[in-house]
mmCIF file of C-alpha atoms in Angstrom:
data_model
loop_
_atom_site.group_PDB
_atom_site.id
_atom_site.type_symbol
_atom_site.label_atom_id
_atom_site.label_comp_id
_atom_site.label_asym_id
_atom_site.label_seq_id
_atom_site.Cartn_x
_atom_site.Cartn_y
_atom_site.Cartn_z
ATOM 1 C CA MET A 1 28.787 -36.687 57.006
ATOM 2 C CA ILE A 2 28.762 -39.513 59.554
ATOM 3 C CA ILE A 3 27.443 -41.915 56.893
ATOM 4 C CA ILE A 4 30.204 -40.818 54.454
ATOM 5 C CA PHE A 5 32.834 -41.235 57.174
ATOM 6 C CA LEU A 6 31.635 -44.700 58.113
ATOM 7 C CA SER A 7 31.533 -45.656 54.399
ATOM 8 C CA THR A 8 35.244 -44.962 54.150
ATOM 9 C CA LYS A 9 35.911 -47.442 56.925
ATOM 10 C CA ILE A 10 34.179 -50.336 55.129
ATOM 11 C CA GLN A 11 35.597 -49.898 51.646
ATOM 12 C CA PHE A 12 36.089 -53.647 51.317
ATOM 13 C CA ILE A 13 32.284 -54.018 51.101
ATOM 14 C CA PHE A 14 32.069 -51.657 48.109
ATOM 15 C CA GLU A 15 35.190 -52.921 46.363
ATOM 16 C CA PRO A 16 33.381 -55.711 44.460
ATOM 17 C CA LEU A 17 30.925 -53.100 43.150
ATOM 18 C CA PHE A 18 33.793 -50.908 41.939
ATOM 19 C CA VAL A 19 35.397 -53.904 40.235
ATOM 20 C CA LEU A 20 32.061 -54.778 38.576
ATOM 21 C CA PHE A 21 31.618 -51.193 37.406
ATOM 22 C CA GLN A 22 35.163 -51.021 35.978
ATOM 23 C CA THR A 23 34.623 -54.321 34.204
ATOM 24 C CA ILE A 24 31.348 -53.477 32.485
ATOM 25 C CA PHE A 25 31.948 -49.746 31.988
ATOM 26 C CA THR A 26 34.006 -49.898 28.770
ATOM 27 C CA PRO A 27 31.858 -52.530 26.967
ATOM 28 C CA LEU A 28 28.647 -50.709 27.883
ATOM 29 C CA ILE A 29 29.947 -47.346 26.709
ATOM 30 C CA ILE A 30 31.151 -48.744 23.368
ATOM 31 C CA ALA A 31 27.969 -50.792 22.887
ATOM 32 C CA GLY A 32 25.817 -47.767 23.829
ATOM 33 C CA ILE A 33 27.541 -45.568 21.232
ATOM 34 C CA LEU A 34 27.114 -48.227 18.542
ATOM 35 C CA TYR A 35 23.480 -48.769 19.641
ATOM 36 C CA TYR A 36 22.550 -45.120 19.083
ATOM 37 C CA LEU A 37 24.445 -45.130 15.813
ATOM 38 C CA THR A 38 22.759 -48.203 14.335
ATOM 39 C CA ARG A 39 19.293 -48.022 16.001
ATOM 40 C CA PRO A 40 17.753 -45.745 13.312
ATOM 41 C CA ILE A 41 18.669 -48.291 10.647
ATOM 42 C CA VAL A 42 17.251 -51.166 12.686
ATOM 43 C CA ASP A 43 14.061 -49.212 13.391
ATOM 44 C CA LEU A 44 13.657 -48.558 9.641
ATOM 45 C CA LEU A 45 14.136 -52.233 8.739
ATOM 46 C CA ASP A 46 11.934 -53.337 11.634
ATOM 47 C CA LYS A 47 8.901 -52.002 9.783
ATOM 48 C CA LYS A 48 9.389 -54.569 7.011
ATOM 49 C CA MET A 49 10.767 -57.637 8.815
ATOM 50 C CA PRO A 50 11.216 -59.196 12.289
ATOM 51 C CA ARG A 51 13.497 -57.105 14.511
ATOM 52 C CA SER A 52 15.968 -59.976 15.060
ATOM 53 C CA VAL A 53 16.430 -60.270 11.253
ATOM 54 C CA ALA A 54 16.882 -56.510 11.007
ATOM 55 C CA VAL A 55 19.544 -56.593 13.722
ATOM 56 C CA LEU A 56 21.300 -59.473 11.992
ATOM 57 C CA ILE A 57 21.312 -57.608 8.633
ATOM 58 C CA VAL A 58 22.775 -54.514 10.323
ATOM 59 C CA PHE A 59 25.429 -56.664 12.004
ATOM 60 C CA LEU A 60 26.441 -58.354 8.746
ATOM 61 C CA THR A 61 26.444 -55.072 6.866
ATOM 62 C CA GLY A 62 28.575 -53.463 9.604
ATOM 63 C CA ILE A 63 31.073 -56.339 9.536
ATOM 64 C CA GLY A 64 31.256 -56.123 5.746
ATOM 65 C CA LEU A 65 31.926 -52.341 5.926
ATOM 66 C CA ILE A 66 34.614 -52.816 8.550
ATOM 67 C CA ILE A 67 36.319 -55.541 6.509
ATOM 68 C CA GLY A 68 36.092 -53.419 3.354
ATOM 69 C CA LEU A 69 37.474 -50.323 5.036
ATOM 70 C CA THR A 70 40.228 -52.355 6.634
ATOM 71 C CA MET A 71 41.271 -53.842 3.302
ATOM 72 C CA LEU A 72 41.190 -50.379 1.735
ATOM 73 C CA ILE A 73 42.950 -48.474 4.488
ATOM 74 C CA TYR A 74 45.202 -50.999 6.214
ATOM 75 C CA PRO A 75 48.005 -51.216 3.564
ATOM 76 C CA GLU A 76 48.479 -47.468 3.596
ATOM 77 C CA LEU A 77 48.157 -47.316 7.362
ATOM 78 C CA GLN A 78 50.710 -50.081 7.823
ATOM 79 C CA ARG A 79 53.123 -48.368 5.451
ATOM 80 C CA GLN A 80 52.822 -45.078 7.342
ATOM 81 C CA ILE A 81 53.223 -46.764 10.734
ATOM 82 C CA GLU A 82 56.377 -48.629 9.590
ATOM 83 C CA ASN A 83 57.729 -45.397 8.090
ATOM 84 C CA PHE A 84 56.971 -43.562 11.323
ATOM 85 C CA ALA A 85 58.776 -46.218 13.380
ATOM 86 C CA GLU A 86 61.814 -45.911 11.130
ATOM 87 C CA GLN A 87 61.771 -42.097 11.432
ATOM 88 C CA VAL A 88 61.526 -41.977 15.245
ATOM 89 C CA PRO A 89 65.348 -41.983 15.841
ATOM 90 C CA ASN A 90 65.718 -39.166 13.286
ATOM 91 C CA PHE A 91 62.912 -37.215 14.996
ATOM 92 C CA ILE A 92 64.615 -37.602 18.390
ATOM 93 C CA ASN A 93 67.972 -36.516 16.983
ATOM 94 C CA GLU A 94 66.448 -33.521 15.196
ATOM 95 C CA ALA A 95 64.579 -32.479 18.311
ATOM 96 C CA ASN A 96 67.724 -32.822 20.412
ATOM 97 C CA GLN A 97 69.707 -30.678 17.966
ATOM 98 C CA PHE A 98 66.967 -28.070 17.838
ATOM 99 C CA LEU A 99 66.893 -27.785 21.643
ATOM 100 C CA ILE A 100 70.664 -27.517 21.805
ATOM 101 C CA THR A 101 70.576 -24.739 19.146
ATOM 102 C CA VAL A 102 67.927 -22.880 21.121
ATOM 103 C CA GLN A 103 69.916 -23.292 24.337
ATOM 104 C CA ASN A 104 73.029 -21.838 22.715
ATOM 105 C CA SER A 105 71.246 -18.812 21.229
ATOM 106 C CA ASP A 106 71.862 -15.332 22.594
ATOM 107 C CA TRP A 107 68.203 -14.508 23.380
ATOM 108 C CA PHE A 108 67.810 -17.733 25.366
ATOM 109 C CA ALA A 109 70.958 -16.888 27.356
ATOM 110 C CA ARG A 110 69.373 -13.577 28.372
ATOM 111 C CA ILE A 111 66.103 -15.075 29.628
ATOM 112 C CA SER A 112 67.414 -18.391 31.018
ATOM 113 C CA PRO A 113 67.451 -18.459 34.828
ATOM 114 C CA ASP A 114 69.829 -21.409 35.163
ATOM 115 C CA GLN A 115 72.046 -22.189 32.182
ATOM 116 C CA GLN A 116 73.885 -25.077 33.817
ATOM 117 C CA ALA A 117 70.742 -26.956 34.831
ATOM 118 C CA ILE A 118 69.187 -26.579 31.390
ATOM 119 C CA THR A 119 72.422 -27.703 29.687
ATOM 120 C CA GLU A 120 72.493 -30.845 31.835
ATOM 121 C CA TRP A 121 68.800 -31.502 31.088
ATOM 122 C CA LEU A 122 69.368 -31.182 27.334
ATOM 123 C CA GLU A 123 72.420 -33.426 27.431
ATOM 124 C CA GLY A 124 70.470 -36.061 29.314
ATOM 125 C CA ILE A 125 67.516 -36.240 26.885
ATOM 126 C CA GLU A 126 68.853 -39.219 25.026
ATOM 127 C CA GLY A 127 69.516 -41.145 28.248
ATOM 128 C CA ARG A 128 66.032 -40.434 29.501
ATOM 129 C CA ILE A 129 64.501 -41.615 26.260
ATOM 130 C CA THR A 130 66.542 -44.823 26.563
ATOM 131 C CA GLU A 131 65.338 -45.216 30.136
ATOM 132 C CA ILE A 132 61.737 -44.786 29.056
ATOM 133 C CA ALA A 133 62.169 -47.425 26.332
ATOM 134 C CA THR A 134 63.695 -49.816 28.910
ATOM 135 C CA ASN A 135 60.773 -49.263 31.258
ATOM 136 C CA ILE A 136 58.297 -49.937 28.454
ATOM 137 C CA ALA A 137 60.084 -53.191 27.659
ATOM 138 C CA GLY A 138 60.106 -54.121 31.342
ATOM 139 C CA HIS A 139 56.316 -53.775 31.622
ATOM 140 C CA ILE A 140 55.536 -56.084 28.749
ATOM 141 C CA THR A 141 53.279 -58.249 30.938
ATOM 142 C CA THR A 142 51.154 -55.214 31.725
ATOM 143 C CA TYR A 143 50.697 -54.503 28.008
ATOM 144 C CA ILE A 144 49.827 -58.160 27.402
ATOM 145 C CA GLY A 145 47.140 -57.894 30.058
ATOM 146 C CA LEU A 146 45.875 -54.682 28.472
ATOM 147 C CA LEU A 147 45.764 -56.411 25.077
ATOM 148 C CA ALA A 148 43.800 -59.300 26.643
ATOM 149 C CA ASN A 149 41.291 -56.840 28.086
ATOM 150 C CA ILE A 150 40.881 -55.210 24.663
ATOM 151 C CA ILE A 151 40.223 -58.594 23.089
ATOM 152 C CA ILE A 152 37.611 -59.394 25.795
ATOM 153 C CA VAL A 153 35.897 -56.066 25.159
ATOM 154 C CA LEU A 154 35.861 -56.761 21.393
ATOM 155 C CA ILE A 155 34.183 -60.114 22.071
ATOM 156 C CA VAL A 156 31.661 -58.843 24.634
ATOM 157 C CA VAL A 157 30.572 -55.675 22.825
ATOM 158 C CA PRO A 158 28.816 -57.407 19.857
ATOM 159 C CA PHE A 159 26.722 -59.564 22.226
ATOM 160 C CA VAL A 160 25.722 -56.507 24.334
ATOM 161 C CA LEU A 161 24.942 -54.535 21.192
ATOM 162 C CA PHE A 162 22.838 -57.343 19.725
ATOM 163 C CA TYR A 163 20.569 -57.519 22.791
ATOM 164 C CA LEU A 164 20.398 -53.733 23.098
ATOM 165 C CA LEU A 165 19.167 -53.480 19.508
ATOM 166 C CA LYS A 166 16.826 -56.469 19.906
ATOM 167 C CA ASP A 167 15.305 -55.688 23.304
ATOM 168 C CA GLY A 168 16.444 -52.125 24.130
ATOM 169 C CA GLU A 169 13.085 -50.622 23.345
ATOM 170 C CA ARG A 170 11.480 -52.734 26.070
ATOM 171 C CA LEU A 171 13.828 -51.577 28.810
ATOM 172 C CA PRO A 172 12.018 -48.270 29.634
ATOM 173 C CA LYS A 173 8.699 -50.109 29.930
ATOM 174 C CA ARG A 174 10.229 -52.622 32.333
ATOM 175 C CA ILE A 175 11.689 -49.784 34.432
ATOM 176 C CA LEU A 176 8.309 -48.062 34.556
ATOM 177 C CA GLY A 177 6.670 -51.333 35.604
ATOM 178 C CA PHE A 178 8.474 -51.158 38.971
ATOM 179 C CA LEU A 179 7.099 -47.700 39.738
ATOM 180 C CA PRO A 180 3.708 -46.592 41.084
ATOM 181 C CA LYS A 181 1.296 -45.530 38.348
ATOM 182 C CA LYS A 182 1.261 -41.899 39.482
ATOM 183 C CA TYR A 183 5.005 -41.617 38.747
ATOM 184 C CA GLN A 184 5.104 -43.570 35.496
ATOM 185 C CA HIS A 185 4.156 -40.672 33.201
ATOM 186 C CA GLU A 186 6.784 -38.282 34.595
ATOM 187 C CA VAL A 187 9.551 -40.917 34.680
ATOM 188 C CA GLY A 188 8.578 -41.943 31.124
ATOM 189 C CA ASP A 189 9.067 -38.345 29.963
ATOM 190 C CA ILE A 190 12.454 -38.247 31.661
ATOM 191 C CA LEU A 191 13.582 -41.459 29.971
ATOM 192 C CA ASP A 192 12.350 -40.214 26.585
ATOM 193 C CA GLU A 193 14.242 -36.923 26.872
ATOM 194 C CA MET A 194 17.373 -38.696 28.104
ATOM 195 C CA ASP A 195 17.176 -41.018 25.113
ATOM 196 C CA ASP A 196 16.690 -38.106 22.708
ATOM 197 C CA ALA A 197 19.589 -36.152 24.199
ATOM 198 C CA LEU A 198 22.018 -39.096 23.974
ATOM 199 C CA SER A 199 20.805 -40.092 20.516
ATOM 200 C CA ASN A 200 21.134 -36.596 19.061
ATOM 201 C CA TYR A 201 24.551 -35.983 20.570
ATOM 202 C CA ILE A 202 26.143 -39.358 19.762
ATOM 203 C CA GLN A 203 24.845 -39.633 16.203
ATOM 204 C CA GLY A 204 25.622 -36.024 15.429
ATOM 205 C CA GLN A 205 29.081 -36.068 16.984
ATOM 206 C CA ILE A 206 30.087 -39.220 15.125
ATOM 207 C CA ILE A 207 28.946 -37.812 11.781
ATOM 208 C CA VAL A 208 30.720 -34.493 12.402
ATOM 209 C CA SER A 209 33.936 -36.204 13.588
ATOM 210 C CA ILE A 210 34.043 -38.458 10.511
ATOM 211 C CA CYS A 211 33.588 -35.411 8.248
ATOM 212 C CA VAL A 212 36.354 -33.587 10.073
ATOM 213 C CA GLY A 213 38.682 -36.576 9.811
ATOM 214 C CA VAL A 214 38.071 -36.865 6.038
ATOM 215 C CA LEU A 215 38.589 -33.117 5.495
ATOM 216 C CA ILE A 216 41.783 -33.126 7.595
ATOM 217 C CA TYR A 217 43.107 -36.097 5.609
ATOM 218 C CA ILE A 218 42.373 -34.323 2.303
ATOM 219 C CA GLY A 219 44.062 -31.151 3.606
ATOM 220 C CA TYR A 220 47.163 -33.060 4.742
ATOM 221 C CA LEU A 221 47.403 -34.762 1.357
ATOM 222 C CA ILE A 222 47.195 -31.372 -0.380
ATOM 223 C CA ILE A 223 50.099 -29.952 1.654
ATOM 224 C CA ASP A 224 51.949 -33.277 1.282
ATOM 225 C CA LEU A 225 52.299 -33.917 5.054
ATOM 226 C CA ARG A 226 53.906 -37.168 6.116
ATOM 227 C CA PHE A 227 51.787 -39.733 7.988
ATOM 228 C CA ALA A 228 48.600 -37.990 6.802
ATOM 229 C CA LEU A 229 46.330 -40.966 7.466
ATOM 230 C CA ILE A 230 47.591 -41.508 11.043
ATOM 231 C CA LEU A 231 47.358 -37.808 11.876
ATOM 232 C CA ALA A 232 43.871 -37.536 10.374
ATOM 233 C CA PHE A 233 42.687 -40.496 12.436
ATOM 234 C CA ILE A 234 44.028 -38.788 15.598
ATOM 235 C CA ALA A 235 42.116 -35.633 14.616
ATOM 236 C CA LEU A 236 38.954 -37.690 14.087
ATOM 237 C CA ILE A 237 39.148 -39.235 17.563
ATOM 238 C CA THR A 238 40.013 -36.038 19.432
ATOM 239 C CA ASN A 239 37.200 -34.163 17.657
ATOM 240 C CA PHE A 240 34.785 -35.952 20.036
ATOM 241 C CA ILE A 241 36.058 -33.524 22.703
ATOM 242 C CA PRO A 242 34.206 -30.181 22.219
ATOM 243 C CA PHE A 243 36.189 -26.978 21.646
ATOM 244 C CA ILE A 244 39.681 -28.145 22.602
ATOM 245 C CA GLY A 245 39.583 -31.540 20.895
ATOM 246 C CA PRO A 246 40.224 -30.233 17.371
ATOM 247 C CA TRP A 247 43.337 -28.375 18.548
ATOM 248 C CA ILE A 248 44.610 -31.395 20.484
ATOM 249 C CA GLY A 249 44.312 -33.361 17.273
ATOM 250 C CA THR A 250 46.139 -30.634 15.325
ATOM 251 C CA ALA A 251 49.177 -30.655 17.657
ATOM 252 C CA PRO A 252 50.714 -33.919 16.330
ATOM 253 C CA GLY A 253 50.398 -32.580 12.771
ATOM 254 C CA VAL A 254 52.151 -29.333 13.719
ATOM 255 C CA ILE A 255 54.986 -31.303 15.387
ATOM 256 C CA VAL A 256 55.470 -33.479 12.284
ATOM 257 C CA GLY A 257 55.351 -30.376 10.122
ATOM 258 C CA LEU A 258 58.040 -28.688 12.223
ATOM 259 C CA PHE A 259 60.447 -31.546 11.484
ATOM 260 C CA GLU A 260 60.129 -30.655 7.810
ATOM 261 C CA SER A 261 59.998 -26.831 8.038
ATOM 262 C CA PRO A 262 58.276 -24.032 9.950
ATOM 263 C CA PHE A 263 56.313 -23.254 6.759
ATOM 264 C CA GLN A 264 54.943 -26.830 6.694
ATOM 265 C CA ALA A 265 53.830 -26.463 10.340
ATOM 266 C CA LEU A 266 52.105 -23.222 9.394
ATOM 267 C CA LEU A 267 50.310 -25.012 6.552
ATOM 268 C CA VAL A 268 49.054 -27.608 9.069
ATOM 269 C CA VAL A 269 47.585 -24.812 11.164
ATOM 270 C CA VAL A 270 45.969 -23.274 8.077
ATOM 271 C CA VAL A 271 44.399 -26.653 7.209
ATOM 272 C CA ALA A 272 43.104 -27.026 10.785
ATOM 273 C CA VAL A 273 41.605 -23.526 10.792
ATOM 274 C CA VAL A 274 39.916 -23.990 7.407
ATOM 275 C CA VAL A 275 38.469 -27.382 8.448
ATOM 276 C CA GLN A 276 37.205 -25.969 11.730
ATOM 277 C CA GLN A 277 35.534 -23.095 9.923
ATOM 278 C CA ILE A 278 33.792 -25.545 7.580
ATOM 279 C CA GLU A 279 32.809 -27.739 10.516
ATOM 280 C CA SER A 280 31.484 -24.956 12.736
ATOM 281 C CA ASN A 281 29.660 -22.981 9.986
ATOM 282 C CA LEU A 282 28.441 -25.694 7.650
ATOM 283 C CA ILE A 283 28.584 -29.223 9.093
ATOM 284 C CA SER A 284 27.709 -28.829 12.794
ATOM 285 C CA PRO A 285 24.698 -26.498 12.284
ATOM 286 C CA GLN A 286 23.173 -28.971 9.814
ATOM 287 C CA VAL A 287 23.990 -32.143 11.809
ATOM 288 C CA MET A 288 23.960 -31.101 15.448
ATOM 289 C CA GLY A 289 21.897 -27.874 15.549
ATOM 290 C CA LYS A 290 21.331 -26.677 19.105
ATOM 291 C CA LYS A 291 19.593 -29.778 20.422
ATOM 292 C CA LEU A 292 21.588 -30.046 23.640
ATOM 293 C CA ASN A 293 21.128 -26.369 24.466
ATOM 294 C CA ILE A 294 24.274 -26.179 26.658
ATOM 295 C CA HIS A 295 26.113 -22.872 27.016
ATOM 296 C CA PRO A 296 29.736 -22.928 25.749
ATOM 297 C CA ILE A 297 31.067 -21.689 29.115
ATOM 298 C CA THR A 298 29.378 -24.627 30.801
ATOM 299 C CA ILE A 299 31.030 -26.993 28.347
ATOM 300 C CA ILE A 300 34.453 -25.480 29.031
ATOM 301 C CA PHE A 301 34.080 -25.941 32.777
ATOM 302 C CA LEU A 302 32.834 -29.492 32.212
ATOM 303 C CA LEU A 303 35.945 -30.306 30.143
ATOM 304 C CA LEU A 304 38.306 -28.787 32.752
ATOM 305 C CA PHE A 305 36.640 -30.782 35.507
ATOM 306 C CA ALA A 306 36.535 -34.019 33.498
ATOM 307 C CA GLY A 307 40.141 -33.644 32.289
ATOM 308 C CA LYS A 308 41.339 -33.181 35.855
ATOM 309 C CA PHE A 309 39.640 -36.282 37.245
ATOM 310 C CA GLY A 310 39.314 -38.680 34.331
ATOM 311 C CA GLY A 311 41.540 -37.705 31.425
ATOM 312 C CA ILE A 312 40.588 -37.960 27.748
ATOM 313 C CA VAL A 313 37.830 -40.557 28.227
ATOM 314 C CA ALA A 314 36.080 -38.431 30.833
ATOM 315 C CA MET A 315 36.311 -35.392 28.570
ATOM 316 C CA ILE A 316 34.625 -37.351 25.771
ATOM 317 C CA ILE A 317 31.675 -38.493 27.876
ATOM 318 C CA ALA A 318 31.388 -35.321 29.996
ATOM 319 C CA VAL A 319 28.957 -33.451 27.730
ATOM 320 C CA PRO A 320 26.424 -36.279 27.105
ATOM 321 C CA THR A 321 26.579 -37.181 30.826
ATOM 322 C CA TYR A 322 25.801 -33.558 31.744
ATOM 323 C CA ALA A 323 22.938 -33.526 29.194
ATOM 324 C CA VAL A 324 21.373 -36.579 30.882
ATOM 325 C CA ILE A 325 21.821 -35.129 34.386
ATOM 326 C CA LYS A 326 20.363 -31.841 33.202
ATOM 327 C CA VAL A 327 17.237 -33.608 31.912
ATOM 328 C CA ILE A 328 16.741 -35.466 35.241
ATOM 329 C CA VAL A 329 17.331 -32.413 37.421
ATOM 330 C CA SER A 330 15.096 -30.134 35.313
ATOM 331 C CA HIS A 331 12.206 -32.642 35.497
ATOM 332 C CA ILE A 332 12.638 -33.183 39.231
ATOM 333 C CA TYR A 333 12.672 -29.418 39.772
ATOM 334 C CA ARG A 334 9.516 -28.986 37.664
ATOM 335 C CA ILE A 335 7.713 -31.779 39.565
ATOM 336 C CA ILE A 336 8.643 -30.332 42.938
ATOM 337 C CA LYS A 337 7.510 -26.866 41.843
ATOM 338 C CA LEU A 338 4.187 -28.139 40.557
ATOM 339 C CA ARG A 339 3.511 -30.108 43.762
ATOM 340 C CA ASN A 340 4.353 -27.124 45.971
ATOM 341 C CA LYS A 341 1.947 -25.026 43.937
ATOM 342 C CA GLU A 342 -0.787 -27.658 44.352
ATOM 343 C CA MET A 343 -0.192 -27.788 48.096
ATOM 344 C CA PHE A 344 -0.544 -24.023 48.471
ATOM 345 C CA ASP A 345 -3.576 -23.919 46.172
#
């Protein structure tokens, strides 16, 4: 406790380390995900050609796929984004009218604790929206800085990914080289299990999320929901969060459906339920299996903790991080137990 207390008094010493961690965190996470996604292909090609050539082929193929998908999807995505931007004022007006109708209803009058305060809040919605828009415009420099950081990440990630694919297999051996020989076997097992846990989770979760996004998009097209591509992409991203992610991704679709009719919103929920049943009963068992062996209650508590302290990003990386920590702790516990047994024997 004294060490922790003294550490809080010399934060300026640790500040450069925090800045370094914040700088490299995002590129490393993105490059790590892409590394585990593309490594099996590189390993397969590595058997027939030099690894550098295999990495280059995967890079060129990936760039070609990205360009092809962009050319295929971008026109429709741009049309839906422009349409959404045009419809925002109508959405705001419809939402305002709906809230006023609810506020004037008899049942709301019976349960409302403070009619005057709620009336003033409803009447001020439009002013608050205008204020928010003004604040967004006033922080344009912040958004430019954020855009610059995104561009830097996009430039750095390919270089990090290239060297991970080219030399990543050598990293565990170099780490083991710094350890005494009697620890190398145990630490090697830990590194192998950590690698397997991350590889299984990341590859499986990406495949499952893409399948869910495609199925959601097809479902939204069937029920003729507006902005189907945008909403399906949101569902794809949020599906990386276990359990609650699919329902977070469904919420925007339900809101858009409500602007058309309650029945349309109900259809959105039906599509989400059907897709989740297909995902949980057909796709996930085939792709993910039970390789992480983490109890659902544990995952729920992990998500609550991560959401409280780190938001959406922390919720996405909470499960694989826990899987890695679990591997390390279980091995350390086993080593300590074996050594205690040897001492007593």
